[in-house]
Short mmCIF file of C-alpha atoms in Angstrom, two decimals:
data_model
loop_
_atom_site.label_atom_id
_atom_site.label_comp_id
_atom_site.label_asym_id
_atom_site.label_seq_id
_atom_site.Cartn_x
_atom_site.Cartn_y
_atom_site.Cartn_z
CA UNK A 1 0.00 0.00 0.00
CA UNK A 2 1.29 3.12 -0.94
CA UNK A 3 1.37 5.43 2.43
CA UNK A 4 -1.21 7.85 2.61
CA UNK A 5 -2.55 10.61 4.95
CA UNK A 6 -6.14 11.84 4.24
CA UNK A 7 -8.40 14.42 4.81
CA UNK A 8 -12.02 14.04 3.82
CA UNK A 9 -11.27 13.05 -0.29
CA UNK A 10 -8.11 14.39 -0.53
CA UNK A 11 -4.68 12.87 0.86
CA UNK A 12 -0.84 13.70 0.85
CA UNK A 13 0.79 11.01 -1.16
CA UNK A 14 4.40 9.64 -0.59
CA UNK A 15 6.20 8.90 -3.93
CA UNK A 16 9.66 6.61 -4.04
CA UNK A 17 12.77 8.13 -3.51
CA UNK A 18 13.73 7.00 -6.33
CA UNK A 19 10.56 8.72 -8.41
CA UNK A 20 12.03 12.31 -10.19
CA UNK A 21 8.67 14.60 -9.85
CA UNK A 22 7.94 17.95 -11.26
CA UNK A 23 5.48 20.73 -9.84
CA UNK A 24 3.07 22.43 -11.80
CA UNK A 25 0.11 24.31 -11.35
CA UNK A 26 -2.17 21.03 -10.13
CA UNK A 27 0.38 19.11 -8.22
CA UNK A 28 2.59 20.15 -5.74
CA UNK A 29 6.03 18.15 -4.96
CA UNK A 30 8.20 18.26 -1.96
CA UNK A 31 11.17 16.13 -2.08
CA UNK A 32 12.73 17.51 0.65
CA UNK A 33 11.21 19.19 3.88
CA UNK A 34 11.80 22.01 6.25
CA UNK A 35 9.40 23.28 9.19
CA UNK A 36 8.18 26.10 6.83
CA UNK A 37 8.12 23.85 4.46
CA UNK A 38 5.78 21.24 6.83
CA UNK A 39 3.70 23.98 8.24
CA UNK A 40 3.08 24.72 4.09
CA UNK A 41 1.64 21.37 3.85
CA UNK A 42 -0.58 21.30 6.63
CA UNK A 43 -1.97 25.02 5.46
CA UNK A 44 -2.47 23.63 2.06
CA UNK A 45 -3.64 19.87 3.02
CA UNK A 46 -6.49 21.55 5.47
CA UNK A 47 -7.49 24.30 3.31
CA UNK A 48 -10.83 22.27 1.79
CA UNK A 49 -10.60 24.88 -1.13
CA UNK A 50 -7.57 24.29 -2.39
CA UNK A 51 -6.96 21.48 -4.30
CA UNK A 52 -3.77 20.71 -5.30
CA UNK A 53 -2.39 17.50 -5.73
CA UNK A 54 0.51 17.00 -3.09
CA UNK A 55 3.17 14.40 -3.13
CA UNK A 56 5.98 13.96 -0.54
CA UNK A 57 9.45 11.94 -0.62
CA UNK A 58 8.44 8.77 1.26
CA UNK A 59 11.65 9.09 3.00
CA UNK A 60 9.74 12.15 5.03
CA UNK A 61 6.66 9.74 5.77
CA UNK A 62 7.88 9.59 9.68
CA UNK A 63 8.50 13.21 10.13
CA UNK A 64 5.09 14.45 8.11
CA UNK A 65 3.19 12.04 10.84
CA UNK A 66 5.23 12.70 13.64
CA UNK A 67 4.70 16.54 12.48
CA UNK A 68 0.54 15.95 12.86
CA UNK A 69 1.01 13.90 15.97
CA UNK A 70 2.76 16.64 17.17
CA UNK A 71 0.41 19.26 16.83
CA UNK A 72 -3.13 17.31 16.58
CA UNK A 73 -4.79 14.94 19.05
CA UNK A 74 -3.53 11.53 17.87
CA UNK A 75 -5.93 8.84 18.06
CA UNK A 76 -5.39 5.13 17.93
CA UNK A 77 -7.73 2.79 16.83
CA UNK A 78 -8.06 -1.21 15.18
CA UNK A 79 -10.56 -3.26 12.92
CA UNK A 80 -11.27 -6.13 11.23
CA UNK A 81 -11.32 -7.87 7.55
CA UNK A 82 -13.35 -10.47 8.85
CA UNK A 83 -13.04 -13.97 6.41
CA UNK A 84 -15.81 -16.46 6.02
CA UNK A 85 -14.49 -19.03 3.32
CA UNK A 86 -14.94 -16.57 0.55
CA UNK A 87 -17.55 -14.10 1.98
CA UNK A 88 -15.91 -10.85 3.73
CA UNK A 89 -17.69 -9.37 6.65
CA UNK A 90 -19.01 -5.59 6.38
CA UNK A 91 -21.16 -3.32 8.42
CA UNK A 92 -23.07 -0.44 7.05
CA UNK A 93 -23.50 2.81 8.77
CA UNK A 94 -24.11 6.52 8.23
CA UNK A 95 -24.82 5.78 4.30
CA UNK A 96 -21.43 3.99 3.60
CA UNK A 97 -20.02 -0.01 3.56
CA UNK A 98 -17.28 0.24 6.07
CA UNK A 99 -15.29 -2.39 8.04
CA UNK A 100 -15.30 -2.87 11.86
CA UNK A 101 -13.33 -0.79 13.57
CA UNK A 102 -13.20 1.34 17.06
CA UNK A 103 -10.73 3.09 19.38
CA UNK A 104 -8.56 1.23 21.53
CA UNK A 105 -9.17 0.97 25.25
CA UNK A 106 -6.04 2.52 27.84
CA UNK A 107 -3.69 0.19 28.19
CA UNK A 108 -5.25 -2.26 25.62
CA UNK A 109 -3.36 -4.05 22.86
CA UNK A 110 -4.41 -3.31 19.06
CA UNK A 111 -5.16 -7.09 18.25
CA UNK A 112 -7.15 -7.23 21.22
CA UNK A 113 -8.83 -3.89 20.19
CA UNK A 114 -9.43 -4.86 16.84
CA UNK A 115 -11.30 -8.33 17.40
CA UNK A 116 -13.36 -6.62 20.55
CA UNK A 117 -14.51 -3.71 17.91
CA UNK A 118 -15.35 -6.25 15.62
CA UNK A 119 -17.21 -8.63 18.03
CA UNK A 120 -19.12 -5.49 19.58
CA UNK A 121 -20.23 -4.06 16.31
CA UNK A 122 -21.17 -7.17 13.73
CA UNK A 123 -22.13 -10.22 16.69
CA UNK A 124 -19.63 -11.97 15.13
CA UNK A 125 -17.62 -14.45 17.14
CA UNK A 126 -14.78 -17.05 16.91
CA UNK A 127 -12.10 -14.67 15.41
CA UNK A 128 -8.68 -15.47 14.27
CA UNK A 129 -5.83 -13.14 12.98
CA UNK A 130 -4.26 -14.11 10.17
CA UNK A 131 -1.83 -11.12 9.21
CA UNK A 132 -1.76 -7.68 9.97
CA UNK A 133 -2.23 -5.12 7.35
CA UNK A 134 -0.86 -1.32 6.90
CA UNK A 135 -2.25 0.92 8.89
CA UNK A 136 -4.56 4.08 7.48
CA UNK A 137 -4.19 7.31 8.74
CA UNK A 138 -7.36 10.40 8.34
CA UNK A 139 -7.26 14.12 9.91
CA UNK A 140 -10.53 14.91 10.81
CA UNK A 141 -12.02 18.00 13.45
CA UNK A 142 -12.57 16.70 16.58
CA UNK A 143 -14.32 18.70 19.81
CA UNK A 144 -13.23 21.65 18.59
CA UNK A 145 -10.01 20.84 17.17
CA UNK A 146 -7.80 18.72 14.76
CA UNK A 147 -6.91 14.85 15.03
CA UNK A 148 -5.47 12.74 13.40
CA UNK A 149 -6.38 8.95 14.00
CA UNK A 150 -3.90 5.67 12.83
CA UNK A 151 -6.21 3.07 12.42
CA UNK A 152 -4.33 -0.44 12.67
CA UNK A 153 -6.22 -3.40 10.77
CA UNK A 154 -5.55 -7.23 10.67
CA UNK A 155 -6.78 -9.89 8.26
CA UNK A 156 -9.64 -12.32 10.65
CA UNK A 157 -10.79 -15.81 9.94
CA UNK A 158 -14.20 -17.38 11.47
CA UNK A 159 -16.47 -20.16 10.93
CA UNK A 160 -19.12 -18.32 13.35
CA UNK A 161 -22.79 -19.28 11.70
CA UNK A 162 -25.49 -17.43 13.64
CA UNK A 163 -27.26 -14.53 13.15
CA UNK A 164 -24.70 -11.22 12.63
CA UNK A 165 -26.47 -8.50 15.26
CA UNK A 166 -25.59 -4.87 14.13
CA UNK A 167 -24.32 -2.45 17.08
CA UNK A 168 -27.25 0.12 16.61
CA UNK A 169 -25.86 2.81 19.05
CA UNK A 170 -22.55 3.16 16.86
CA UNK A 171 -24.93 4.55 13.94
CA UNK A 172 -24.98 0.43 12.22
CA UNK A 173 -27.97 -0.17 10.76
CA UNK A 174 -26.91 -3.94 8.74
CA UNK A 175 -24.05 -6.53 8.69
CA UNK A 176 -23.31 -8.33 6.08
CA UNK A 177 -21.49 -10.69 4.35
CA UNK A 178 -19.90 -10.21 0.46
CA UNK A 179 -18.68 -12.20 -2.11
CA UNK A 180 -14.93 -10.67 -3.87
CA UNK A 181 -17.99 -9.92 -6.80
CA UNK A 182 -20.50 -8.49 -4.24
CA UNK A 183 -17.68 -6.16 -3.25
CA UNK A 184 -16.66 -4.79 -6.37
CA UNK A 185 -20.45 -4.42 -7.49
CA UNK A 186 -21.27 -3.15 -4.11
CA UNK A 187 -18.95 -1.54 -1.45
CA UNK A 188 -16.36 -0.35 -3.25
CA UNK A 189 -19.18 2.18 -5.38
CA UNK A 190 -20.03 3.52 -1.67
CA UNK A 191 -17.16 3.38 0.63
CA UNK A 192 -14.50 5.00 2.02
CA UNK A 193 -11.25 5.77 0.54
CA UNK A 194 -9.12 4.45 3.57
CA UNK A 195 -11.35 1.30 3.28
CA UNK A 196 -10.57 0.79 -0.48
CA UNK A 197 -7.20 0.90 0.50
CA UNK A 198 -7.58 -2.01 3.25
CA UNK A 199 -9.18 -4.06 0.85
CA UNK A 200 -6.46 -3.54 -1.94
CA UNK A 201 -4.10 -5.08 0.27
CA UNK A 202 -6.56 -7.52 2.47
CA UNK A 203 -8.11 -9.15 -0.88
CA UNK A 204 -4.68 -10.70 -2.15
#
């Protein structure tokens, strides 16, 4: 997965080192950073007007994040690509297909985080990991200021049969379970973009 930061539908992109880039009017490269240059970024990144395309030198991945964490609220949370045989496990809230996911409890580990979250929001018992996944990462305003959340995810396996029991008061309103065709036809028409990069990887 290539590493990403987003904000709503736009994200700061990190391009290979070994990548030779050009700026122009749309796209805006930085292959090396300063703090002006980093406080640039975050002026342009937030600015929902502006939209120009900006790619980073993935060598500066660590100090753009650690720049955000930083200066934002950081958030940690974990979810779930839950496996059935071939059927994938997806929940369905405000409008959107999403995957299970929630923030992690103090002093609780991510893979325990991530199969509680998924257990509390689909009904879904019996979980496995299989292999962890890249994390996403999303700025978003949060009571009354800016955070920025690292959501770690993990491949799941179950054979759990009974009924799948939506977590209502989290704003999920079905559960379900998709075929790799269901998906494509499906979720990845009304999803998220973090999520369509969980499944690039997850679906392999």
């Amino acid at each position: 997965m290539n590493k990403k930061i987003y904000f709503n539908n736009k994200f700061l992109e990190f391009f290979d080192t070994g990548m030779q880039l050009a700026s122009n009017e749309q796209i805006k490269i930085y292959n090396t950073l300063t703090e002006n240059s980093l406080f640039e970024i975050e002026q342009l990144f937030l600015n929902e007007a502006h939209t120009t395309i900006i790619k980073i030198n993935y060598f500066y991945f660590s100090t753009v994040l650690n720049y955000f964490k930083n200066k934002f609220k950081y958030i940690e949370a974990a979810g779930g690509l839950i496996k059935k045989q071939n059927n994938y496990l997806f929940i369905y809230r405000l409008n959107k297909w999403d995957l299970p996911k929630g923030k992690l409890d103090k002093g609780e580990t991510i893979e325990h985080a991530a199969i509680r979250e998924c257990e509390e929001e689909c009904g879904v018992k019996d979980l496995t990991i299989t292999r962890q996944l890249p994390s996403t990462f999303h700025i978003y305003f949060y009571k009354n200021n800016w955070a920025i959340k690292q959501t770690f995810w993990f491949c799941m396996d179950t054979n759990y049969n009974e009924t799948l029991i939506p977590q209502t008061e989290e704003n999920i309103t079905d559960v379900k379970w998709f075929t790799k065709n269901d998906i494509d036809t499906f979720v990845l028409k009304n999803t998220y973009l973090t999520i369509t990069d969980v499944l690039t990887e997850g679906l392999v």
